[in-house]
mmCIF file of C-alpha atoms in Angstrom:
data_model
loop_
_atom_site.group_PDB
_atom_site.id
_atom_site.type_symbol
_atom_site.label_atom_id
_atom_site.label_comp_id
_atom_site.label_asym_id
_atom_site.label_seq_id
_atom_site.Cartn_x
_atom_site.Cartn_y
_atom_site.Cartn_z
ATOM 1 C CA SER A 1 -18.379 47.193 16.880
ATOM 2 C CA THR A 2 -19.338 46.154 13.356
ATOM 3 C CA GLN A 3 -22.547 44.704 11.983
ATOM 4 C CA SER A 4 -24.058 43.359 8.774
ATOM 5 C CA THR A 5 -27.652 44.048 7.714
ATOM 6 C CA TRP A 6 -29.973 43.224 4.851
ATOM 7 C CA ASP A 7 -30.795 45.871 2.301
ATOM 8 C CA ASP A 8 -34.053 47.790 2.813
ATOM 9 C CA GLU A 9 -35.388 46.406 -0.453
ATOM 10 C CA ALA A 10 -34.927 42.860 0.870
ATOM 11 C CA SER A 11 -37.171 43.342 3.888
ATOM 12 C CA ASP A 12 -39.879 41.198 2.304
ATOM 13 C CA VAL A 13 -37.615 38.167 1.819
ATOM 14 C CA THR A 14 -35.605 38.233 5.052
ATOM 15 C CA PRO A 15 -35.829 35.123 7.276
ATOM 16 C CA VAL A 16 -37.164 37.235 10.164
ATOM 17 C CA SER A 17 -39.755 39.773 9.259
ATOM 18 C CA LYS A 18 -38.676 43.412 9.746
ATOM 19 C CA ASP A 19 -35.346 42.245 11.196
ATOM 20 C CA LEU A 20 -32.652 43.333 8.764
ATOM 21 C CA LEU A 21 -29.728 42.523 11.069
ATOM 22 C CA VAL A 22 -27.586 39.610 9.769
ATOM 23 C CA GLY A 23 -24.857 39.677 12.382
ATOM 24 C CA LYS A 24 -23.095 41.843 14.896
ATOM 25 C CA TRP A 25 -19.519 41.572 16.134
ATOM 26 C CA LYS A 26 -17.382 43.475 18.596
ATOM 27 C CA VAL A 27 -13.739 44.269 17.816
ATOM 28 C CA SER A 28 -11.581 44.893 20.873
ATOM 29 C CA GLY A 29 -7.916 44.992 21.690
ATOM 30 C CA ILE A 30 -7.270 47.824 19.218
ATOM 31 C CA PRO A 31 -3.793 49.225 19.852
ATOM 32 C CA THR A 32 -3.379 52.935 20.625
ATOM 33 C CA ILE A 33 -1.331 54.508 17.862
ATOM 34 C CA THR A 34 -0.581 58.212 17.882
ATOM 35 C CA PRO A 35 -1.156 60.723 16.496
ATOM 36 C CA ASP A 36 -3.981 59.460 14.256
ATOM 37 C CA GLN A 37 -6.632 56.930 15.212
ATOM 38 C CA PRO A 38 -5.835 53.709 13.318
ATOM 39 C CA SER A 39 -8.230 52.169 10.829
ATOM 40 C CA VAL A 40 -9.372 48.592 11.532
ATOM 41 C CA LYS A 41 -9.443 46.140 8.639
ATOM 42 C CA VAL A 42 -12.124 43.454 9.144
ATOM 43 C CA ARG A 43 -11.941 40.146 7.214
ATOM 44 C CA LEU A 44 -15.380 38.792 6.283
ATOM 45 C CA ARG A 45 -16.237 35.440 4.696
ATOM 46 C CA MET A 46 -19.528 34.284 3.225
ATOM 47 C CA GLY A 47 -20.024 30.524 3.416
ATOM 48 C CA PRO A 48 -21.919 28.214 1.043
ATOM 49 C CA SER A 49 -25.037 28.745 3.160
ATOM 50 C CA MET A 50 -24.825 32.520 2.543
ATOM 51 C CA LEU A 51 -23.914 33.087 6.180
ATOM 52 C CA ILE A 52 -21.484 35.909 6.917
ATOM 53 C CA ASN A 53 -18.717 35.360 9.433
ATOM 54 C CA VAL A 54 -15.946 37.643 10.658
ATOM 55 C CA GLU A 55 -12.676 35.743 10.466
ATOM 56 C CA GLY A 56 -10.545 38.441 12.109
ATOM 57 C CA ALA A 57 -9.581 42.082 12.342
ATOM 58 C CA THR A 58 -6.202 43.787 12.039
ATOM 59 C CA VAL A 59 -4.722 47.250 12.464
ATOM 60 C CA LEU A 60 -1.861 48.330 10.230
ATOM 61 C CA GLU A 61 0.674 50.580 11.948
ATOM 62 C CA GLU A 62 2.951 52.595 9.658
ATOM 63 C CA TRP A 63 5.816 54.948 10.481
ATOM 64 C CA GLU A 64 9.023 56.387 9.044
ATOM 65 C CA GLU A 65 12.527 55.799 10.325
ATOM 66 C CA ASP A 66 15.814 57.463 9.486
ATOM 67 C CA GLU A 67 18.288 55.068 7.921
ATOM 68 C CA VAL A 68 21.910 55.849 7.158
ATOM 69 C CA ILE A 69 23.140 54.530 3.852
ATOM 70 C CA GLU A 70 26.533 54.716 2.192
ATOM 71 C CA LYS A 71 27.087 55.625 -1.432
ATOM 72 C CA LYS A 72 30.047 56.440 -3.628
ATOM 73 C CA VAL A 73 30.477 59.842 -5.330
ATOM 74 C CA VAL A 74 33.154 61.281 -7.612
ATOM 75 C CA LYS A 75 35.736 63.291 -5.692
ATOM 76 C CA GLU A 76 36.264 66.847 -6.996
ATOM 77 C CA ALA A 77 39.860 67.640 -8.030
ATOM 78 C CA SER A 78 41.521 70.494 -6.030
ATOM 79 C CA PRO A 79 43.151 73.343 -8.108
ATOM 80 C CA LYS A 80 46.993 73.773 -8.165
ATOM 81 C CA PRO A 81 48.603 76.764 -6.341
ATOM 82 C CA ASP A 82 50.128 78.400 -9.449
ATOM 83 C CA GLU A 83 46.771 78.211 -11.203
ATOM 84 C CA LYS A 84 45.073 80.181 -8.382
ATOM 85 C CA ASP A 85 47.598 83.093 -8.664
ATOM 86 C CA ALA A 86 47.417 83.374 -12.404
ATOM 87 C CA ALA A 87 45.023 86.056 -13.513
ATOM 88 C CA GLU A 88 44.442 84.629 -16.866
ATOM 89 C CA PRO A 89 45.251 81.240 -18.107
ATOM 90 C CA GLU A 90 48.097 81.073 -20.506
ATOM 91 C CA LYS A 91 47.156 80.310 -24.007
ATOM 92 C CA THR A 92 48.544 77.073 -25.150
ATOM 93 C CA GLU A 93 48.623 75.747 -28.563
ATOM 94 C CA ALA A 94 46.157 73.037 -29.330
ATOM 95 C CA PRO A 95 47.787 69.681 -29.701
ATOM 96 C CA ALA A 96 48.182 68.427 -33.157
ATOM 97 C CA GLU A 97 45.590 66.047 -34.495
ATOM 98 C CA GLY A 98 46.398 62.522 -33.509
ATOM 99 C CA ALA A 99 48.696 63.573 -30.672
ATOM 100 C CA MET A 100 48.880 61.291 -27.625
ATOM 101 C CA GLU A 101 46.938 62.187 -24.464
ATOM 102 C CA THR A 102 48.805 63.157 -21.356
ATOM 103 C CA ASP A 103 48.986 60.965 -18.228
ATOM 104 C CA GLU A 104 46.647 63.307 -16.360
ATOM 105 C CA ALA A 105 43.939 62.956 -19.014
ATOM 106 C CA LYS A 106 44.180 59.213 -18.849
ATOM 107 C CA LYS A 107 43.904 59.101 -15.076
ATOM 108 C CA ALA A 108 40.400 57.848 -13.849
ATOM 109 C CA PRO A 109 38.407 60.126 -11.523
ATOM 110 C CA GLU A 110 38.712 59.360 -7.816
ATOM 111 C CA GLU A 111 35.634 58.158 -5.823
ATOM 112 C CA GLU A 112 34.813 58.572 -2.169
ATOM 113 C CA THR A 113 32.203 57.017 0.160
ATOM 114 C CA VAL A 114 29.760 59.394 1.828
ATOM 115 C CA LYS A 115 26.959 58.714 4.315
ATOM 116 C CA GLU A 116 23.429 59.909 3.675
ATOM 117 C CA VAL A 117 20.310 59.794 5.859
ATOM 118 C CA VAL A 118 17.104 58.636 4.105
ATOM 119 C CA LYS A 119 13.535 58.012 5.267
ATOM 120 C CA ARG A 120 12.293 54.414 5.267
ATOM 121 C CA LYS A 121 8.650 53.385 5.722
ATOM 122 C CA LYS A 122 7.997 50.663 8.298
ATOM 123 C CA SER A 123 4.752 48.760 8.975
ATOM 124 C CA LYS A 124 3.394 46.210 11.470
ATOM 125 C CA LYS A 125 0.066 44.349 11.690
ATOM 126 C CA HIS A 126 -1.726 44.091 15.032
ATOM 127 C CA GLU A 127 -4.369 41.368 15.457
ATOM 128 C CA CYS A 128 -7.516 42.403 17.287
ATOM 129 C CA VAL A 129 -10.023 40.355 19.274
ATOM 130 C CA VAL A 130 -13.369 39.647 17.562
ATOM 131 C CA THR A 131 -16.387 38.741 19.693
ATOM 132 C CA VAL A 132 -19.670 37.551 18.156
ATOM 133 C CA LEU A 133 -22.607 39.492 19.570
ATOM 134 C CA LYS A 134 -25.270 38.187 17.215
ATOM 135 C CA SER A 135 -25.180 35.827 14.263
ATOM 136 C CA THR A 136 -27.710 33.964 12.154
ATOM 137 C CA GLY A 137 -25.499 30.840 12.255
ATOM 138 C CA ASN A 138 -24.841 28.495 15.157
ATOM 139 C CA SER A 139 -22.214 29.084 17.775
ATOM 140 C CA PRO A 140 -19.275 26.660 18.157
ATOM 141 C CA THR A 141 -20.916 25.218 21.291
ATOM 142 C CA GLU A 142 -24.158 24.561 19.447
ATOM 143 C CA LEU A 143 -22.305 22.982 16.525
ATOM 144 C CA SER A 144 -20.477 20.648 18.912
ATOM 145 C CA GLU A 145 -23.777 19.600 20.501
ATOM 146 C CA PHE A 146 -25.376 18.944 17.117
ATOM 147 C CA GLN A 147 -22.393 16.855 16.006
ATOM 148 C CA SER A 148 -22.575 14.802 19.201
ATOM 149 C CA LYS A 149 -26.290 14.169 18.644
ATOM 150 C CA GLU A 150 -25.606 13.160 15.056
ATOM 151 C CA VAL A 151 -23.035 10.577 16.181
ATOM 152 C CA GLN A 152 -25.537 9.205 18.705
ATOM 153 C CA MET A 153 -28.247 8.874 16.052
ATOM 154 C CA ILE A 154 -25.850 7.067 13.678
ATOM 155 C CA GLU A 155 -24.867 4.666 16.452
ATOM 156 C CA SER A 156 -28.523 4.069 17.296
ATOM 157 C CA ASP A 157 -29.394 3.341 13.657
ATOM 158 C CA ARG A 158 -26.518 0.869 13.394
ATOM 159 C CA ASN A 159 -27.607 -0.941 16.553
ATOM 160 C CA VAL A 160 -31.152 -1.208 15.233
ATOM 161 C CA ALA A 161 -29.933 -2.658 11.912
ATOM 162 C CA GLU A 162 -27.604 -5.154 13.621
ATOM 163 C CA SER A 163 -30.345 -6.207 16.044
ATOM 164 C CA GLN A 164 -32.741 -6.831 13.185
ATOM 165 C CA GLU A 165 -30.106 -8.858 11.351
ATOM 166 C CA ALA A 166 -29.441 -10.981 14.470
ATOM 167 C CA LYS A 167 -33.194 -11.532 14.916
ATOM 168 C CA ASN A 168 -33.556 -12.673 11.306
ATOM 169 C CA SER A 169 -30.604 -15.067 11.715
ATOM 170 C CA LEU A 170 -32.209 -16.692 14.758
ATOM 171 C CA GLU A 171 -35.556 -17.044 13.020
ATOM 172 C CA ALA A 172 -33.960 -18.521 9.878
ATOM 173 C CA TYR A 173 -31.944 -21.083 11.864
ATOM 174 C CA ILE A 174 -35.032 -22.264 13.751
ATOM 175 C CA TYR A 175 -36.909 -23.050 10.545
ATOM 176 C CA ASP A 176 -33.813 -24.431 8.800
ATOM 177 C CA ILE A 177 -32.670 -26.915 11.458
ATOM 178 C CA ARG A 178 -36.241 -28.059 12.127
ATOM 179 C CA GLY A 179 -36.731 -29.052 8.510
ATOM 180 C CA LYS A 180 -33.324 -30.752 8.196
ATOM 181 C CA ILE A 181 -33.589 -33.063 11.250
ATOM 182 C CA SER A 182 -37.234 -33.944 10.856
ATOM 183 C CA GLU A 183 -38.281 -37.129 9.056
ATOM 184 C CA GLY A 184 -37.293 -36.818 5.411
ATOM 185 C CA GLY A 185 -34.649 -34.170 6.054
ATOM 186 C CA PHE A 186 -31.108 -34.867 4.828
ATOM 187 C CA LEU A 187 -29.802 -34.691 8.431
ATOM 188 C CA ALA A 188 -32.434 -37.071 9.836
ATOM 189 C CA ASP A 189 -30.117 -40.114 9.563
ATOM 190 C CA TYR A 190 -27.273 -38.322 11.344
ATOM 191 C CA VAL A 191 -29.004 -37.763 14.677
ATOM 192 C CA VAL A 192 -30.351 -40.218 17.247
ATOM 193 C CA PRO A 193 -34.035 -39.868 18.187
ATOM 194 C CA ALA A 194 -33.247 -38.535 21.684
ATOM 195 C CA ASP A 195 -31.060 -35.731 20.317
ATOM 196 C CA ARG A 196 -33.629 -34.942 17.627
ATOM 197 C CA ASP A 197 -36.416 -34.519 20.171
ATOM 198 C CA LYS A 198 -34.199 -32.357 22.359
ATOM 199 C CA LEU A 199 -33.286 -30.041 19.480
ATOM 200 C CA LEU A 200 -36.870 -29.780 18.217
ATOM 201 C CA SER A 201 -38.057 -28.861 21.705
ATOM 202 C CA ALA A 202 -35.363 -26.193 22.049
ATOM 203 C CA ALA A 203 -36.270 -24.753 18.645
ATOM 204 C CA ALA A 204 -39.943 -24.507 19.632
ATOM 205 C CA THR A 205 -39.014 -22.737 22.875
ATOM 206 C CA GLU A 206 -36.853 -20.214 21.043
ATOM 207 C CA GLU A 207 -39.612 -19.605 18.515
ATOM 208 C CA ASP A 208 -42.105 -18.803 21.272
ATOM 209 C CA TRP A 209 -39.650 -16.390 22.859
ATOM 210 C CA LEU A 210 -38.842 -14.768 19.501
ATOM 211 C CA TYR A 211 -42.464 -13.914 18.759
ATOM 212 C CA GLY A 212 -43.209 -13.013 22.367
ATOM 213 C CA ASP A 213 -40.834 -11.317 24.783
ATOM 214 C CA GLY A 214 -37.982 -11.309 22.260
ATOM 215 C CA ASP A 215 -39.826 -9.390 19.572
ATOM 216 C CA ASP A 216 -38.002 -6.173 20.548
ATOM 217 C CA ALA A 217 -34.932 -7.557 22.305
ATOM 218 C CA ALA A 218 -31.371 -6.349 22.090
ATOM 219 C CA LYS A 219 -28.820 -7.660 19.639
ATOM 220 C CA ASP A 220 -26.862 -9.548 22.317
ATOM 221 C CA ASP A 221 -30.000 -11.474 23.328
ATOM 222 C CA TYR A 222 -30.577 -12.751 19.798
ATOM 223 C CA VAL A 223 -26.917 -13.761 19.490
ATOM 224 C CA SER A 224 -27.065 -15.649 22.795
ATOM 225 C CA HIS A 225 -30.232 -17.608 21.882
ATOM 226 C CA LEU A 226 -28.796 -18.509 18.460
ATOM 227 C CA ALA A 227 -25.585 -19.809 20.047
ATOM 228 C CA SER A 228 -27.546 -22.086 22.392
ATOM 229 C CA LEU A 229 -29.393 -23.644 19.446
ATOM 230 C CA LYS A 230 -26.224 -24.108 17.378
ATOM 231 C CA LYS A 231 -24.616 -25.905 20.295
ATOM 232 C CA LEU A 232 -27.148 -28.704 19.715
ATOM 233 C CA GLY A 233 -27.336 -28.544 15.923
ATOM 234 C CA ASN A 234 -23.665 -28.099 14.916
ATOM 235 C CA PRO A 235 -22.550 -31.647 15.910
ATOM 236 C CA ILE A 236 -25.218 -33.110 13.626
ATOM 237 C CA ALA A 237 -24.124 -30.963 10.692
ATOM 238 C CA ALA A 238 -20.467 -31.836 11.397
ATOM 239 C CA ARG A 239 -21.204 -35.606 11.228
ATOM 240 C CA HIS A 240 -22.907 -35.126 7.893
ATOM 241 C CA ALA A 241 -19.999 -33.063 6.498
ATOM 242 C CA GLU A 242 -17.484 -35.659 7.706
ATOM 243 C CA ARG A 243 -19.361 -38.514 6.030
ATOM 244 C CA GLN A 244 -19.409 -36.538 2.789
ATOM 245 C CA ALA A 245 -15.652 -35.875 2.869
ATOM 246 C CA LEU A 246 -14.420 -39.396 3.798
ATOM 247 C CA PRO A 247 -15.049 -41.207 0.457
ATOM 248 C CA GLY A 248 -13.045 -38.667 -1.484
ATOM 249 C CA ALA A 249 -10.198 -38.780 1.055
ATOM 250 C CA PHE A 250 -9.953 -42.604 0.826
ATOM 251 C CA THR A 251 -10.044 -42.515 -2.978
ATOM 252 C CA ASN A 252 -7.314 -39.896 -3.158
ATOM 253 C CA LEU A 253 -5.072 -41.857 -0.759
ATOM 254 C CA ARG A 254 -5.353 -45.094 -2.749
ATOM 255 C CA ALA A 255 -4.821 -43.330 -6.081
ATOM 256 C CA ARG A 256 -1.656 -41.628 -4.905
ATOM 257 C CA CYS A 257 -0.334 -44.864 -3.389
ATOM 258 C CA ASP A 258 -0.910 -46.692 -6.686
ATOM 259 C CA GLU A 259 0.863 -43.923 -8.579
ATOM 260 C CA MET A 260 3.927 -43.952 -6.313
ATOM 261 C CA SER A 261 4.063 -47.766 -6.229
ATOM 262 C CA THR A 262 3.948 -47.962 -10.025
ATOM 263 C CA LYS A 263 6.774 -45.467 -10.316
ATOM 264 C CA ALA A 264 8.850 -47.421 -7.766
ATOM 265 C CA GLN A 265 8.524 -50.601 -9.844
ATOM 266 C CA ASN A 266 10.818 -48.857 -12.358
ATOM 267 C CA LYS A 267 9.366 -50.482 -15.467
ATOM 268 C CA ASP A 268 10.803 -47.752 -17.697
ATOM 269 C CA ASN A 269 14.219 -48.061 -16.033
ATOM 270 C CA ALA A 270 14.131 -44.346 -15.181
ATOM 271 C CA LEU A 271 15.231 -45.070 -11.587
ATOM 272 C CA ALA A 272 18.053 -47.457 -12.376
ATOM 273 C CA HIS A 273 20.394 -45.300 -10.297
ATOM 274 C CA VAL A 274 18.259 -45.810 -7.134
ATOM 275 C CA PRO A 275 19.054 -48.883 -5.018
ATOM 276 C CA SER A 276 16.474 -51.643 -5.339
ATOM 277 C CA GLU A 277 16.091 -51.838 -1.554
ATOM 278 C CA GLU A 278 14.844 -48.242 -1.414
ATOM 279 C CA LEU A 279 12.370 -48.786 -4.250
ATOM 280 C CA ALA A 280 11.082 -51.907 -2.495
ATOM 281 C CA SER A 281 10.537 -49.891 0.715
ATOM 282 C CA VAL A 282 8.390 -47.406 -1.209
ATOM 283 C CA ILE A 283 6.260 -50.205 -2.652
ATOM 284 C CA SER A 284 5.814 -51.706 0.816
ATOM 285 C CA LYS A 285 4.883 -48.324 2.366
ATOM 286 C CA CYS A 286 2.255 -47.662 -0.293
ATOM 287 C CA ALA A 287 0.786 -51.151 0.096
ATOM 288 C CA ASP A 288 0.440 -50.705 3.854
ATOM 289 C CA ALA A 289 -1.279 -47.347 3.436
ATOM 290 C CA ALA A 290 -3.725 -48.713 0.876
ATOM 291 C CA ALA A 291 -4.557 -51.649 3.156
ATOM 292 C CA TRP A 292 -5.121 -49.248 6.068
ATOM 293 C CA ALA A 293 -7.482 -47.163 3.941
ATOM 294 C CA THR A 294 -9.513 -50.225 2.944
ATOM 295 C CA GLU A 295 -9.798 -51.334 6.553
ATOM 296 C CA GLU A 296 -10.858 -47.917 7.862
ATOM 297 C CA GLU A 297 -13.351 -47.474 5.051
ATOM 298 C CA ALA A 298 -14.960 -50.795 6.010
ATOM 299 C CA LYS A 299 -15.249 -49.644 9.626
ATOM 300 C CA CYS A 300 -16.962 -46.421 8.525
ATOM 301 C CA ALA A 301 -19.431 -48.380 6.408
ATOM 302 C CA SER A 302 -20.398 -50.551 9.374
ATOM 303 C CA THR A 303 -20.841 -47.580 11.756
ATOM 304 C CA PRO A 304 -24.322 -45.958 11.910
ATOM 305 C CA LEU A 305 -24.555 -42.475 10.413
ATOM 306 C CA SER A 306 -25.886 -41.115 13.694
ATOM 307 C CA ASN A 307 -22.616 -42.049 15.434
ATOM 308 C CA GLU A 308 -19.257 -40.396 15.082
ATOM 309 C CA PRO A 309 -17.176 -41.983 12.272
ATOM 310 C CA PRO A 310 -14.198 -44.100 13.448
ATOM 311 C CA VAL A 311 -11.789 -41.987 11.405
ATOM 312 C CA LEU A 312 -11.842 -38.401 10.206
ATOM 313 C CA ALA A 313 -11.051 -37.034 6.756
ATOM 314 C CA LYS A 314 -8.159 -34.994 8.133
ATOM 315 C CA THR A 315 -6.631 -38.233 9.512
ATOM 316 C CA VAL A 316 -6.718 -39.791 6.040
ATOM 317 C CA ALA A 317 -5.114 -36.666 4.582
ATOM 318 C CA ALA A 318 -2.360 -36.842 7.224
ATOM 319 C CA LYS A 319 -1.720 -40.486 6.255
ATOM 320 C CA LEU A 320 -1.224 -39.446 2.633
ATOM 321 C CA ILE A 321 1.242 -36.734 3.645
ATOM 322 C CA GLU A 322 3.194 -39.289 5.662
ATOM 323 C CA VAL A 323 3.538 -41.646 2.668
ATOM 324 C CA GLU A 324 4.523 -38.804 0.310
ATOM 325 C CA GLN A 325 7.196 -37.529 2.665
ATOM 326 C CA PHE A 326 8.673 -41.034 2.763
ATOM 327 C CA ALA A 327 8.478 -41.811 -0.958
ATOM 328 C CA ASN A 328 9.215 -38.498 -2.682
ATOM 329 C CA PRO A 329 12.889 -38.214 -1.654
ATOM 330 C CA ILE A 330 13.497 -41.708 -3.095
ATOM 331 C CA LEU A 331 11.449 -41.322 -6.257
ATOM 332 C CA THR A 332 12.947 -37.922 -7.078
ATOM 333 C CA LYS A 333 16.556 -38.811 -6.342
ATOM 334 C CA PRO A 334 18.684 -37.251 -9.117
ATOM 335 C CA LYS A 335 21.035 -39.281 -11.247
ATOM 336 C CA PRO A 336 24.724 -39.067 -10.342
ATOM 337 C CA LYS A 337 26.759 -36.835 -12.559
ATOM 338 C CA GLU A 338 28.912 -38.683 -15.117
ATOM 339 C CA GLU A 339 32.621 -38.074 -14.740
ATOM 340 C CA LYS A 340 34.290 -36.930 -17.909
ATOM 341 C CA LYS A 341 37.224 -39.151 -18.986
ATOM 342 C CA GLU A 342 40.385 -37.177 -19.487
ATOM 343 C CA GLU A 343 42.156 -38.034 -22.737
ATOM 344 C CA PRO A 344 45.977 -38.371 -22.555
ATOM 345 C CA PRO A 345 47.825 -35.390 -23.972
ATOM 346 C CA GLU A 346 49.167 -35.768 -27.509
ATOM 347 C CA VAL A 347 52.937 -36.308 -27.789
ATOM 348 C CA PRO A 348 54.511 -33.939 -30.329
ATOM 349 C CA LYS A 349 56.078 -35.763 -33.238
ATOM 350 C CA SER A 350 59.733 -35.336 -34.250
ATOM 351 C CA PRO A 351 60.508 -33.625 -37.564
ATOM 352 C CA LYS A 352 61.604 -36.966 -39.083
ATOM 353 C CA GLU A 353 58.297 -38.562 -38.138
ATOM 354 C CA ALA A 354 56.334 -35.545 -39.157
ATOM 355 C CA SER A 355 57.688 -35.341 -42.770
ATOM 356 C CA PRO A 356 57.929 -38.579 -44.831
ATOM 357 C CA PRO A 357 61.266 -39.322 -46.586
ATOM 358 C CA PRO A 358 61.557 -38.203 -50.190
ATOM 359 C CA THR A 359 60.798 -40.883 -52.703
ATOM 360 C CA GLU A 360 63.183 -41.542 -55.611
ATOM 361 C CA PRO A 361 61.664 -41.555 -59.063
ATOM 362 C CA ALA A 362 61.404 -44.919 -60.691
ATOM 363 C CA ALA A 363 64.137 -45.782 -63.122
ATOM 364 C CA ASN A 364 61.759 -46.760 -65.812
ATOM 365 C CA ALA A 365 59.425 -43.904 -65.308
ATOM 366 C CA ALA A 366 58.746 -41.883 -68.403
ATOM 367 C CA PRO A 367 60.238 -38.397 -68.328
ATOM 368 C CA GLY A 368 57.933 -35.520 -68.155
ATOM 369 C CA PRO A 369 57.552 -32.880 -70.797
ATOM 370 C CA GLY A 370 60.764 -30.853 -71.176
ATOM 371 C CA GLU A 371 62.811 -33.379 -69.140
ATOM 372 C CA ARG A 372 65.606 -35.602 -70.322
ATOM 373 C CA PRO A 373 65.872 -39.231 -69.599
ATOM 374 C CA ALA A 374 68.041 -40.033 -66.610
ATOM 375 C CA ASP A 375 70.453 -42.215 -68.614
ATOM 376 C CA ALA A 376 70.809 -39.787 -71.491
ATOM 377 C CA LYS A 377 74.355 -38.486 -71.972
ATOM 378 C CA MET A 378 75.077 -34.972 -72.983
ATOM 379 C CA ASP A 379 77.376 -34.344 -76.043
ATOM 380 C CA LEU A 380 80.092 -31.885 -75.207
ATOM 381 C CA ASP A 381 82.023 -29.945 -77.873
#
């Protein structure tokens, strides 16, 4: 086994008084290697928290093996028979300076391959088993438990925050809708008295529950109570939003119809290539749409604000799309392409036509400088 301890001088600052042991580990599974007992190499790591941990232990096995290798050596030349019998070598005269070498001198030495046995060192690492006997840190099981508790606490904190947010939303809606539908509120004209009383009563009931049994309720309870209140208040807010959007929708429809009708009248003659029947159909379509808008707007004006409007803003927008889809293909019809007139090919002229006939000089024309008159006669010797 192996262990780590504090220094004796650090006994006064150790976390546990008079306990200098930092950690203790057991190394097992050490292979049996003969003839010598192997040495175990232990890998230690000190973390950011100054905690020491044994990451592993290994045993290095080393041995030598015979390995046969091949190498090339120069082959020794064997002596000739007549040279062995000669007692003394015959004296020969030295070759003259600059004489050519013989063929034997030029011949390269012969090589041969021989086998040789050499020793090679071999090594192998054996991993050992490390067991923690004592450590100042937490075990993997304890770390897993702490991580699980941390996740639970985070989830609990999130639920508390979401519950508080849902509670605040319910409280804010109670005060908001009560002020809007009461006398003087901007939604008071958009709700009938019976619906107003019903919504005010429901808001009072929810307020009593919120400050009573619902003071520490779950998130889902707050969401459910808010949804029940909005079921009564949303139709009132929707009627108000619809009444605010209708005037702009009617104005936009009439403006676009006037624009398309003016373009179809073709005062600038830009649509001269479009048949007059098609332009007349665009003018008629725009006039019908404008008349429909005026009629529906009058119906809305005569309907009480607390009732649903006879027409919706999205219906007016759909009417405008219908007119545009009818008129745009006619008003944007391109002009037909003009066909280019082909000019007849030029007929080549004859040489007589190409060059004018030579003109004769006038009889009475004055001769030029160095010329003789035409009627002048030459004197011959």
